[in-house]
Short mmCIF file of C-alpha atoms in Angstrom, two decimals:
data_model
loop_
_atom_site.label_atom_id
_atom_site.label_comp_id
_atom_site.label_asym_id
_atom_site.label_seq_id
_atom_site.Cartn_x
_atom_site.Cartn_y
_atom_site.Cartn_z
CA MET A 1 0.25 -0.20 -0.26
CA PRO A 2 1.56 3.33 -0.98
CA LEU A 3 2.70 5.39 2.17
CA HIS A 4 1.55 8.39 3.55
CA ALA A 5 2.28 11.56 1.78
CA VAL A 6 5.64 14.35 2.39
CA PRO A 7 3.52 17.13 2.98
CA ASP A 8 5.51 19.75 0.08
CA GLY A 9 6.60 22.33 2.64
CA ALA A 10 8.07 25.28 -0.01
CA GLY A 11 4.92 24.86 -1.85
CA ARG A 12 4.25 23.37 -5.55
CA GLY A 13 7.20 22.44 -7.61
CA ALA A 14 9.52 22.64 -4.08
CA ASP A 15 11.19 18.87 -4.16
CA PRO A 16 8.40 16.21 -2.10
CA GLY A 17 11.37 13.68 -1.88
CA ARG A 18 10.28 9.78 -1.14
CA SER A 19 6.65 10.01 -1.58
CA ALA A 20 3.23 7.68 -2.30
CA THR A 21 4.29 9.09 -6.11
CA ASP A 22 7.18 7.97 -6.64
CA PRO A 23 7.03 4.92 -8.40
CA ALA A 24 9.72 3.15 -7.00
CA VAL A 25 8.12 2.72 -3.54
CA ALA A 26 4.77 2.50 -5.28
CA ALA A 27 5.62 -0.12 -7.28
CA SER A 28 8.18 -2.31 -4.59
CA ALA A 29 5.58 -1.43 -2.06
CA ALA A 30 3.66 -3.77 -4.17
CA GLY A 31 5.67 -6.57 -5.37
CA ALA A 32 4.18 -6.06 -8.98
CA ALA A 33 6.26 -5.07 -11.87
CA THR A 34 8.22 -2.53 -12.53
CA SER A 35 9.03 -3.34 -16.56
CA GLY A 36 8.46 -4.04 -19.61
CA PRO A 37 5.76 -6.40 -20.78
CA GLU A 38 4.55 -7.11 -17.18
CA LEU A 39 4.29 -3.74 -16.66
CA ASN A 40 2.17 -3.66 -20.18
CA VAL A 41 -0.03 -6.43 -18.15
CA ARG A 42 0.37 -4.00 -15.04
CA LEU A 43 -1.39 -1.07 -16.69
CA THR A 44 -3.96 -2.93 -19.95
CA THR A 45 -5.63 -4.51 -16.29
CA LEU A 46 -5.88 -1.52 -14.08
CA LEU A 47 -7.00 0.95 -17.08
CA ALA A 48 -9.23 -1.23 -18.22
CA ALA A 49 -10.23 -1.44 -14.28
CA SER A 50 -10.14 2.27 -14.07
CA ALA A 51 -12.54 2.59 -17.28
CA ARG A 52 -15.09 1.32 -14.96
CA GLY A 53 -14.86 3.71 -12.73
CA ASP A 54 -12.45 2.76 -10.11
CA GLU A 55 -11.22 5.18 -8.98
CA GLN A 56 -8.40 2.89 -6.30
CA ALA A 57 -7.07 1.25 -9.71
CA PHE A 58 -7.42 4.41 -11.55
CA ALA A 59 -4.70 6.11 -8.23
CA GLU A 60 -2.91 2.81 -9.00
CA LEU A 61 -2.39 3.60 -11.96
CA TYR A 62 -1.52 7.40 -11.60
CA ASP A 63 1.09 6.32 -8.83
CA VAL A 64 3.42 3.34 -12.05
CA THR A 65 2.98 6.30 -14.43
CA ASN A 66 3.43 9.76 -13.18
CA ALA A 67 7.21 10.42 -13.50
CA ARG A 68 6.43 9.45 -16.50
CA MET A 69 4.12 11.30 -18.16
CA TYR A 70 4.91 14.24 -15.06
CA GLY A 71 9.14 14.25 -16.29
CA VAL A 72 8.40 14.03 -19.80
CA ILE A 73 5.61 17.28 -19.70
CA LEU A 74 7.46 18.76 -17.13
CA ARG A 75 10.94 18.63 -19.48
CA VAL A 76 9.18 20.21 -22.17
CA LEU A 77 7.32 23.33 -20.58
CA ARG A 78 9.98 23.95 -18.24
CA ALA A 79 7.89 25.09 -15.46
CA VAL A 80 6.85 23.79 -12.83
CA ASP A 81 3.04 24.95 -12.87
CA HIS A 82 2.32 25.11 -16.30
CA ALA A 83 3.83 20.94 -16.20
CA THR A 84 1.64 20.28 -13.23
CA GLU A 85 -1.24 22.33 -14.42
CA VAL A 86 -1.09 19.51 -17.69
CA THR A 87 -0.69 16.60 -15.85
CA GLN A 88 -4.12 17.72 -13.77
CA GLU A 89 -5.22 18.10 -17.23
CA PHE A 90 -3.67 15.09 -18.83
CA TYR A 91 -5.11 12.59 -16.23
CA VAL A 92 -8.57 13.44 -16.29
CA GLU A 93 -8.21 12.90 -19.24
CA VAL A 94 -7.01 9.64 -19.81
CA TRP A 95 -9.62 8.83 -16.95
CA ARG A 96 -11.98 9.45 -19.68
CA GLN A 97 -10.98 8.39 -22.23
CA ALA A 98 -10.26 4.37 -20.35
CA GLY A 99 -12.48 2.57 -22.04
CA ARG A 100 -11.07 4.43 -25.36
CA TYR A 101 -7.66 3.10 -25.92
CA ASP A 102 -7.19 0.91 -29.07
CA ARG A 103 -4.28 -2.59 -28.24
CA SER A 104 -4.17 -1.89 -31.59
CA ARG A 105 -2.67 1.83 -31.66
CA GLY A 106 0.41 0.12 -28.45
CA SER A 107 0.79 -0.13 -24.53
CA VAL A 108 -1.38 2.13 -22.51
CA LEU A 109 2.18 3.14 -21.63
CA ALA A 110 3.04 4.48 -25.51
CA TRP A 111 -1.35 5.74 -25.51
CA MET A 112 -0.62 7.65 -22.80
CA THR A 113 2.93 9.29 -23.15
CA THR A 114 1.85 10.40 -26.34
CA MET A 115 -0.80 12.39 -25.39
CA ALA A 116 1.09 13.53 -21.73
CA HIS A 117 3.39 15.16 -24.92
CA ARG A 118 1.90 16.14 -27.63
CA ARG A 119 -0.10 18.48 -24.36
CA ALA A 120 2.49 19.74 -23.57
CA VAL A 121 3.96 20.37 -27.32
CA ASP A 122 0.68 22.40 -27.37
CA ARG A 123 0.87 24.24 -23.78
CA VAL A 124 4.32 25.54 -24.48
CA ARG A 125 3.16 26.84 -28.18
CA THR A 126 0.53 28.23 -27.43
CA VAL A 127 1.66 30.15 -23.60
CA THR A 128 5.60 30.49 -25.30
CA SER A 129 6.37 33.08 -28.23
CA ASP A 130 8.67 31.99 -30.78
CA THR A 131 10.58 35.12 -29.25
CA ALA A 132 10.59 33.59 -25.84
CA ARG A 133 11.89 30.41 -26.53
CA ASP A 134 14.96 31.56 -29.18
CA ASP A 135 16.39 32.96 -25.73
CA ARG A 136 15.98 30.25 -23.56
CA TYR A 137 16.92 27.79 -26.51
CA ALA A 138 20.72 26.04 -25.64
CA ARG A 139 22.04 24.47 -28.12
CA GLU A 140 21.44 20.42 -26.26
CA THR A 141 22.90 17.78 -28.21
CA GLU A 142 21.11 15.66 -24.45
CA PRO A 143 18.23 15.63 -22.14
CA ARG A 144 18.75 17.49 -18.53
CA ALA A 145 20.21 15.30 -16.44
CA PHE A 146 16.89 15.25 -13.63
CA ASP A 147 18.58 12.17 -11.73
CA GLN A 148 21.12 14.22 -10.19
CA VAL A 149 17.73 16.72 -9.21
CA TRP A 150 16.26 13.76 -7.61
CA GLY A 151 19.00 11.55 -5.99
CA GLU A 152 15.84 9.28 -5.36
CA VAL A 153 15.44 8.34 -7.42
CA GLU A 154 16.72 4.91 -8.40
CA GLN A 155 18.85 4.58 -12.30
CA SER A 156 16.99 1.68 -13.80
CA LEU A 157 18.87 -0.52 -16.05
CA ASP A 158 15.70 0.74 -18.95
CA ARG A 159 16.48 3.81 -18.27
CA GLN A 160 20.17 3.18 -19.00
CA ARG A 161 20.07 1.26 -22.28
CA VAL A 162 17.42 4.24 -23.33
CA ARG A 163 20.28 6.67 -22.69
CA SER A 164 23.19 4.73 -24.54
CA ALA A 165 20.96 4.17 -27.84
CA LEU A 166 20.91 7.81 -27.84
CA GLU A 167 23.92 8.23 -27.39
CA GLY A 168 24.25 5.45 -30.51
CA LEU A 169 22.62 8.25 -32.45
CA THR A 170 24.31 10.01 -34.87
CA PRO A 171 25.07 13.61 -33.81
CA VAL A 172 22.37 15.42 -36.07
CA GLN A 173 20.26 12.06 -35.50
CA ARG A 174 20.52 13.06 -31.44
CA GLU A 175 20.06 17.14 -31.74
CA ALA A 176 16.85 16.66 -34.05
CA VAL A 177 14.97 14.13 -31.36
CA THR A 178 16.48 15.91 -28.76
CA LEU A 179 15.43 19.58 -29.57
CA THR A 180 11.99 18.33 -31.56
CA TYR A 181 10.72 15.56 -28.68
CA PHE A 182 12.18 17.14 -24.74
CA GLY A 183 12.63 20.65 -26.24
CA GLY A 184 9.16 20.88 -28.07
CA TYR A 185 10.03 22.63 -31.36
CA THR A 186 8.50 22.04 -34.48
CA HIS A 187 10.48 20.55 -37.25
CA VAL A 188 10.94 23.91 -39.36
CA GLN A 189 11.56 25.96 -36.08
CA ALA A 190 14.56 22.92 -35.61
CA ALA A 191 15.49 23.09 -39.35
CA GLU A 192 15.74 28.09 -38.54
CA LEU A 193 17.62 27.10 -35.37
CA LEU A 194 20.01 24.80 -36.88
CA GLN A 195 20.52 26.40 -40.08
CA VAL A 196 19.70 23.70 -42.38
CA PRO A 197 17.39 23.31 -44.75
CA LEU A 198 13.96 21.63 -44.44
CA GLY A 199 13.58 18.29 -44.30
CA THR A 200 16.29 17.47 -43.42
CA VAL A 201 15.58 17.94 -39.73
CA LYS A 202 12.19 15.34 -40.59
CA THR A 203 14.48 13.47 -42.26
CA ARG A 204 17.09 12.98 -39.55
CA ILE A 205 14.17 12.28 -36.85
CA ARG A 206 13.08 9.49 -38.31
CA ASP A 207 16.27 7.84 -39.27
CA GLY A 208 17.73 8.40 -35.21
CA LEU A 209 13.32 6.98 -34.99
CA ILE A 210 14.23 4.09 -36.57
CA ARG A 211 17.78 3.26 -35.25
CA LEU A 212 16.06 3.86 -31.43
CA ARG A 213 13.68 1.84 -32.02
CA ASP A 214 15.76 -0.90 -32.88
CA THR A 215 18.83 -0.98 -30.80
CA LEU A 216 15.36 -1.24 -28.24
CA GLY A 217 14.00 -3.81 -29.77
CA ILE A 218 10.51 -2.35 -30.32
CA ASP A 219 8.48 -4.51 -31.64
CA HIS A 220 7.33 -2.53 -35.02
CA GLY A 221 4.66 -5.20 -37.09
CA MET B 1 -2.64 7.42 -34.21
CA ALA B 2 -4.40 9.28 -34.86
CA SER B 3 -6.31 11.90 -34.13
CA ARG B 4 -4.92 13.64 -31.56
CA LEU B 5 -5.57 16.95 -31.20
CA PHE B 6 -6.94 18.71 -27.76
CA GLY B 7 -8.00 22.04 -28.72
CA PRO B 8 -8.93 23.87 -31.85
CA ARG B 9 -6.50 23.55 -34.77
CA PRO B 10 -5.99 25.71 -37.62
CA ARG B 11 -8.59 26.15 -41.60
CA ARG B 12 -6.70 23.37 -43.01
CA SER B 13 -7.08 22.20 -46.77
CA VAL B 14 -9.86 18.62 -47.69
CA PRO B 15 -7.36 15.68 -47.07
CA SER B 16 -6.49 14.00 -49.83
CA PRO B 17 -4.89 10.15 -50.13
CA GLY B 18 -2.16 11.49 -48.54
CA PRO B 19 1.50 13.01 -50.02
CA GLU B 20 3.26 10.35 -52.18
CA PRO B 21 4.40 7.03 -49.70
CA GLU B 22 9.01 8.61 -49.47
CA GLU B 23 6.64 12.06 -48.15
CA ALA B 24 4.47 9.92 -45.78
CA HIS B 25 7.20 7.70 -44.53
CA VAL B 26 9.62 10.88 -43.87
CA GLY B 27 6.78 12.00 -41.88
CA LEU B 28 6.08 10.02 -38.96
CA GLY B 29 8.97 10.45 -37.75
CA ALA B 30 8.32 14.31 -36.85
CA LEU B 31 5.15 12.93 -35.89
CA ALA B 32 5.85 10.78 -32.93
CA THR B 33 7.57 13.45 -32.00
CA ASP B 34 4.89 15.72 -31.97
CA ALA B 35 7.28 17.76 -34.70
CA LEU B 36 4.97 18.42 -37.19
CA GLU B 37 3.56 21.87 -38.37
CA PRO B 38 -0.26 21.82 -37.84
CA TRP B 39 -1.80 21.58 -40.73
CA GLU B 40 0.87 18.57 -42.11
CA LEU B 41 -1.32 17.23 -39.41
CA ALA B 42 -4.35 16.57 -40.87
CA ASP B 43 -2.54 15.27 -44.62
CA LEU B 44 -0.72 12.37 -42.05
CA ASP B 45 -4.20 11.22 -40.97
CA ALA B 46 -5.41 11.27 -43.44
CA HIS B 47 -2.73 9.28 -45.44
CA LEU B 48 -2.77 6.80 -42.15
CA ALA B 49 -6.14 5.93 -42.22
CA GLU B 50 -5.61 4.79 -45.42
CA CYS B 51 -2.21 2.92 -45.24
CA ARG B 52 -0.86 0.46 -43.22
CA TRP B 53 2.03 0.14 -43.44
CA CYS B 54 2.51 3.59 -42.25
CA ARG B 55 0.25 3.15 -39.52
CA GLN B 56 2.81 -0.10 -38.13
CA GLU B 57 5.32 2.55 -38.30
CA ALA B 58 3.44 5.24 -36.19
CA VAL B 59 2.76 2.61 -33.16
CA GLY B 60 6.76 1.43 -33.31
CA PHE B 61 7.53 4.58 -33.24
CA THR B 62 5.52 5.76 -30.50
CA GLU B 63 6.73 2.59 -28.67
CA THR B 64 10.27 3.98 -28.89
CA THR B 65 9.30 8.05 -28.22
CA ALA B 66 7.50 6.00 -24.60
CA GLU B 67 11.28 4.78 -24.29
CA LEU B 68 12.99 7.75 -24.85
CA ALA B 69 10.12 9.91 -21.59
CA ARG B 70 12.69 7.45 -19.64
CA LEU B 71 15.32 9.15 -19.05
CA THR B 72 13.62 12.84 -17.83
CA ALA B 73 11.77 10.26 -15.09
CA SER B 74 10.93 12.95 -12.78
CA PRO B 75 7.35 11.87 -10.21
CA ALA B 76 5.21 14.57 -9.94
CA PRO B 77 4.56 16.43 -6.88
CA ALA B 78 2.74 15.22 -4.29
CA ALA B 79 -0.55 17.86 -4.79
CA VAL B 80 -1.07 16.39 -8.29
CA ARG B 81 -2.51 13.94 -7.17
CA VAL B 82 -4.67 14.42 -5.12
CA ALA B 83 -5.66 17.28 -7.42
CA VAL B 84 -6.45 14.65 -9.96
CA LEU B 85 -7.58 12.32 -7.76
CA GLU B 86 -10.28 14.59 -6.34
CA ALA B 87 -11.06 15.97 -10.20
CA ILE B 88 -12.26 12.62 -11.17
CA THR B 89 -14.42 12.26 -9.14
CA THR B 90 -16.22 15.02 -11.23
CA VAL B 91 -15.37 13.71 -14.74
CA ARG B 92 -17.70 11.60 -17.07
CA GLN B 93 -16.17 8.56 -18.24
CA LEU B 94 -16.65 8.64 -22.09
CA PRO B 95 -18.02 5.00 -23.69
CA PRO B 96 -16.48 2.61 -25.60
CA THR B 97 -17.04 3.27 -29.48
CA PRO B 98 -21.22 2.35 -29.95
CA ARG B 99 -21.38 -1.47 -31.46
CA ALA B 100 -23.96 -3.17 -33.09
CA ILE B 101 -26.94 -4.03 -31.16
CA GLY B 102 -25.51 -7.90 -31.00
CA GLY B 103 -29.11 -9.72 -31.16
CA LEU B 104 -30.65 -7.78 -33.91
CA GLY B 105 -27.51 -7.74 -35.69
CA GLU B 106 -26.78 -12.00 -36.36
CA ARG B 107 -30.63 -12.34 -36.89
CA ARG B 108 -29.68 -9.47 -39.70
CA GLU B 109 -27.19 -11.48 -40.43
CA VAL B 110 -29.78 -14.96 -40.12
CA GLU B 111 -31.54 -12.98 -42.99
CA ALA B 112 -28.95 -11.22 -44.89
CA ALA B 113 -26.85 -14.80 -45.19
CA GLU B 114 -30.10 -16.38 -46.75
CA ALA B 115 -30.13 -13.40 -49.33
CA ILE B 116 -26.64 -14.55 -50.54
CA ALA B 117 -27.82 -18.24 -50.56
CA VAL B 118 -30.18 -17.60 -53.26
CA GLY B 119 -27.51 -15.49 -55.26
CA ALA B 120 -28.49 -12.06 -54.99
CA ASP B 121 -26.82 -9.71 -53.69
CA PRO B 122 -28.66 -7.18 -52.08
CA ARG B 123 -26.71 -4.08 -52.61
CA ASP B 124 -27.50 -4.72 -56.46
CA GLN B 125 -30.78 -4.32 -56.47
CA SER B 126 -30.48 -0.77 -54.89
CA ARG B 127 -28.27 -0.11 -57.70
CA ARG B 128 -30.27 -1.13 -60.16
CA ARG B 129 -32.88 0.39 -57.70
CA ALA B 130 -30.59 4.08 -58.06
CA GLY B 131 -29.89 3.57 -62.44
CA ARG B 132 -26.31 2.31 -61.32
CA ARG B 133 -24.46 -1.27 -62.76
CA PRO B 134 -23.97 -3.93 -60.04
CA GLY B 135 -21.10 -3.80 -58.16
CA ARG B 136 -18.85 -6.29 -59.93
CA ARG B 137 -15.90 -6.33 -57.28
CA THR B 138 -17.22 -10.21 -55.71
CA LEU B 139 -16.34 -10.41 -51.40
CA PRO B 140 -15.61 -13.00 -49.45
CA LEU B 141 -18.79 -14.05 -48.14
CA ARG B 142 -18.26 -12.05 -45.04
CA ALA B 143 -18.52 -9.83 -46.49
CA ALA B 144 -21.17 -9.92 -48.30
CA ILE B 145 -22.95 -10.63 -44.81
CA GLY B 146 -22.31 -7.08 -43.58
CA LEU B 147 -22.51 -5.22 -46.39
CA ALA B 148 -26.58 -6.74 -46.57
CA ALA B 149 -27.19 -6.27 -43.11
CA ALA B 150 -26.64 -3.39 -43.54
CA VAL B 151 -29.10 -3.11 -46.40
CA ALA B 152 -31.32 -5.11 -44.39
CA VAL B 153 -31.82 -2.88 -41.14
CA VAL B 154 -34.89 -0.15 -40.91
CA ALA B 155 -32.33 2.65 -39.39
CA GLY B 156 -29.82 1.63 -42.30
CA PHE B 157 -27.52 1.06 -39.28
CA GLY B 158 -26.98 -2.34 -37.41
CA GLY B 159 -24.55 -4.72 -39.89
CA VAL B 160 -21.14 -5.36 -38.41
CA ALA B 161 -18.15 -3.72 -39.50
CA VAL B 162 -15.51 -6.26 -41.93
CA HIS B 163 -11.76 -6.18 -40.64
CA GLY B 164 -10.59 -7.69 -43.68
CA GLU B 165 -11.56 -5.37 -46.74
CA LEU B 166 -10.65 -2.31 -44.56
CA GLN B 167 -7.64 -1.68 -46.79
CA GLN B 168 -8.52 -3.11 -50.26
CA ARG B 169 -11.55 -0.39 -49.47
CA ALA B 170 -9.35 2.55 -48.22
CA ASP B 171 -6.55 1.91 -51.15
CA GLN B 172 -9.96 1.69 -53.63
CA ARG B 173 -11.87 5.06 -52.19
CA ALA B 174 -7.67 6.60 -52.42
CA ALA B 175 -7.85 6.03 -55.95
CA GLN B 176 -11.11 7.27 -57.07
CA ALA B 177 -10.54 10.49 -58.09
CA VAL B 178 -12.46 13.10 -56.75
CA PRO B 179 -14.41 14.74 -58.52
CA GLY B 180 -13.20 17.99 -60.14
CA ALA B 181 -10.42 19.44 -57.63
CA ASP B 182 -7.27 18.93 -56.61
CA ALA B 183 -8.85 17.90 -53.40
CA SER B 184 -4.78 18.41 -51.76
CA THR B 185 -4.62 22.44 -51.43
CA ARG B 186 -7.04 24.77 -49.86
CA ALA B 187 -7.37 26.14 -52.63
CA ALA B 188 -9.00 24.04 -54.24
CA ALA B 189 -11.20 23.11 -50.94
CA ASP B 190 -11.93 27.03 -51.29
CA ARG B 191 -13.22 26.56 -54.80
CA GLN B 192 -15.00 23.22 -53.98
CA GLU B 193 -16.86 25.66 -51.11
CA SER B 194 -17.72 28.27 -53.64
CA GLU B 195 -19.28 26.03 -56.17
CA ILE B 196 -20.82 24.83 -54.31
CA LEU B 197 -22.36 27.15 -52.89
CA ALA B 198 -22.81 28.48 -56.46
CA ALA B 199 -25.43 26.24 -56.95
CA PRO B 200 -28.48 26.75 -57.78
CA ASP B 201 -30.02 24.28 -55.06
CA ALA B 202 -27.20 24.39 -52.62
CA ARG B 203 -27.78 23.06 -49.20
CA VAL B 204 -26.88 23.82 -46.11
CA VAL B 205 -27.78 20.99 -42.62
CA ASN B 206 -26.22 21.72 -39.66
CA ARG B 207 -25.93 19.03 -37.46
CA ARG B 208 -24.88 18.52 -33.51
CA MET B 209 -22.17 16.15 -32.37
CA PRO B 210 -22.16 14.22 -29.67
CA ASP B 211 -19.85 16.41 -27.77
CA GLY B 212 -21.92 19.66 -28.33
CA SER B 213 -19.66 20.86 -31.61
CA THR B 214 -21.27 21.50 -34.98
CA LEU B 215 -21.37 19.66 -38.11
CA THR B 216 -22.14 21.60 -41.26
CA PHE B 217 -23.12 19.76 -44.84
CA LEU B 218 -23.14 21.53 -47.29
CA VAL B 219 -24.90 19.74 -50.56
CA SER B 220 -25.85 20.57 -54.04
CA ARG B 221 -27.57 17.14 -55.96
CA SER B 222 -26.53 19.40 -59.51
CA ARG B 223 -22.69 19.90 -58.80
CA ASN B 224 -22.78 15.85 -57.11
CA ALA B 225 -20.50 18.04 -54.71
CA ALA B 226 -21.03 17.53 -50.47
CA LEU B 227 -18.19 18.58 -48.47
CA VAL B 228 -18.93 17.97 -44.45
CA ILE B 229 -16.92 20.80 -42.14
CA THR B 230 -16.79 20.83 -38.49
CA ALA B 231 -15.97 22.73 -35.25
CA GLN B 232 -13.77 22.20 -33.18
CA LEU B 233 -13.80 18.38 -33.08
CA ALA B 234 -13.22 16.01 -30.90
CA ASP B 235 -10.71 13.63 -31.06
CA PRO B 236 -12.74 9.99 -31.99
CA GLY B 237 -10.19 8.37 -29.80
CA ALA B 238 -7.92 5.82 -29.60
CA GLY B 239 -7.81 4.56 -32.20
CA ARG B 240 -10.74 5.42 -34.11
CA THR B 241 -11.95 8.19 -37.33
CA TYR B 242 -15.35 9.90 -37.33
CA GLN B 243 -15.97 8.08 -41.68
CA LEU B 244 -18.14 9.25 -43.63
CA TRP B 245 -21.15 7.34 -45.87
CA THR B 246 -24.37 8.22 -48.40
CA GLY B 247 -27.48 6.65 -47.87
CA LEU B 248 -28.64 5.43 -51.06
CA GLY B 249 -32.31 4.35 -50.27
CA SER B 250 -34.58 4.18 -47.49
CA GLY B 251 -35.96 2.78 -45.31
CA GLN B 252 -35.54 -1.14 -45.08
CA ASP B 253 -33.55 -0.63 -48.05
CA ALA B 254 -31.48 2.01 -47.84
CA THR B 255 -27.74 1.30 -48.74
CA PHE B 256 -25.14 3.14 -46.65
CA LEU B 257 -21.98 3.52 -49.11
CA PRO B 258 -18.53 4.22 -47.29
CA ASP B 259 -16.99 7.01 -48.08
CA ARG B 260 -13.66 9.32 -46.36
CA THR B 261 -12.53 9.58 -42.48
CA PHE B 262 -11.00 11.92 -41.19
CA GLY B 263 -10.64 12.96 -37.25
CA GLY B 264 -10.99 15.59 -34.88
CA GLY B 265 -10.65 19.13 -35.56
CA SER B 266 -11.94 22.38 -36.14
CA GLY B 267 -12.31 24.23 -39.90
CA GLN B 268 -11.72 20.92 -41.53
CA ARG B 269 -13.73 20.58 -45.17
CA ILE B 270 -13.60 17.00 -46.55
CA LEU B 271 -14.77 16.43 -49.84
CA VAL B 272 -17.54 13.94 -50.15
CA SER B 273 -15.20 11.26 -52.92
CA GLY B 274 -19.51 9.10 -53.19
CA ASP B 275 -22.55 10.29 -55.33
CA VAL B 276 -24.02 12.64 -54.00
CA ARG B 277 -26.62 13.07 -57.29
CA ASP B 278 -28.56 10.10 -56.65
CA ALA B 279 -28.17 10.25 -52.39
CA THR B 280 -30.93 10.31 -49.94
CA ALA B 281 -29.07 10.92 -47.33
CA LEU B 282 -24.92 11.49 -45.44
CA ALA B 283 -24.49 10.27 -42.81
CA VAL B 284 -21.34 10.12 -40.52
CA THR B 285 -20.02 7.33 -38.03
CA VAL B 286 -17.16 6.68 -35.66
CA GLU B 287 -14.97 3.32 -36.63
CA HIS B 288 -11.97 2.08 -36.56
CA ALA B 289 -8.83 3.85 -37.40
CA GLY B 290 -9.49 2.82 -40.81
CA GLY B 291 -12.62 3.29 -41.85
CA ALA B 292 -15.27 0.04 -42.27
CA LEU B 293 -17.28 -0.86 -44.85
CA THR B 294 -20.43 -0.90 -43.18
CA PRO B 295 -21.81 1.56 -40.26
CA SER B 296 -20.64 -0.78 -37.53
CA GLY B 297 -23.64 1.61 -35.43
CA PRO B 298 -26.25 3.65 -34.38
CA PRO B 299 -23.93 7.43 -36.66
CA VAL B 300 -23.80 10.93 -34.44
CA ALA B 301 -25.10 12.19 -36.92
CA VAL B 302 -27.16 12.29 -40.00
CA ALA B 303 -28.50 14.96 -42.83
CA PRO B 304 -31.03 13.55 -45.00
CA ILE B 305 -30.19 15.80 -48.21
#
């Protein structure tokens, strides 16, 4: 069962430390799967129960997934208040649409992550002017390492695998994937920032994703 | 895929069968990283509705980007959990997409199977009535039963969607020439719209969609053209798409022919690709992504014309 939540203390955005929302805690407490196909089975079951109105199942679904969802939303938005708002709206939408999840579209986690990412990107493009984003643009080839901030979060093997896979891309592929996925830029904006022809970024993203997909051994039908 | 945006989209061109396959493939990476410009999404959505290969690649890419998100994983503040669990207590959940009522569908299927056994394709009957030649395509029996079931139902809906022939049907639709327009450009959609509106028998029918938004049907029989315009239409849901149908005949003899599929969004203009001259109604259902050969359930909007 989840531990009692540690209050934020310094308001929203403070380091909550180890709390019920820490997936490692929730998962190990429940003794259940935290990765791979077992995780997907677990999430599918939780989502199906949620679709029938089971709020406890949904709470468990939240506990298992919120780090990945909030993490990517925060990375794209770079602002905690926006990120918490979008994360909340996102989960409400997951609750609303739980009955509409279709296996043919992929795993529950992919469905959710895609939805979360889409919301974050829509928000960042709505609230941030192009010039403001350019000012903050730092030419990165790696996403900021959040594990340096969240010292308590375990460095899972899966996370290391993805990091290595990303490092296996060519620099321009990694740059294109990172700028668009984590930076939230469109390929047109990215092309402008990188001063490359239109279409180049699209190709690099696709090539990068193919390489990632194959390195990670993801099935693609 | 899908569709899938939250919030209004800018006006865009009528969805075409899609860009050249190579071009479509290239956009799939950007789709998965949400790096497409808004006006590119519509064309790619339209292409995905009709290309199984691209759908599979798109799914693989979203699994891949989901893995990428591990790198930035970071627990949400505790307050978010509290807020979410409270919020869901007052939020209504969407039902699964409507499906055929089992009993009714089965009985119709039996009736239709008997009709098939006798050697008649009920579709041919309605085609002849409409003054057209009988269909030349031969379908597997299952598909034929599905079509016949659609014919037999009084309300016009209740048959079972047949997935086996979806790709063939979708590809055939894609290959059909759209009357009088290069449907892939905004200018062409403007032209079509003006043409219909200028016609002496132009009709505008508005229908309310389940999400509260309005669907506008612009029809001109004399121009043999119809345009469907969306206004902030909600996403049909994961793995789903909206689908247009042109209705022939009425009552017990009504047939609904599958037409274009489309997703949620604003200001979309979907050109009806089938025959409008002889149609008695236009309808919209929600189907599995890729569309269906027969409506899988009652329509979410019907416009008699």
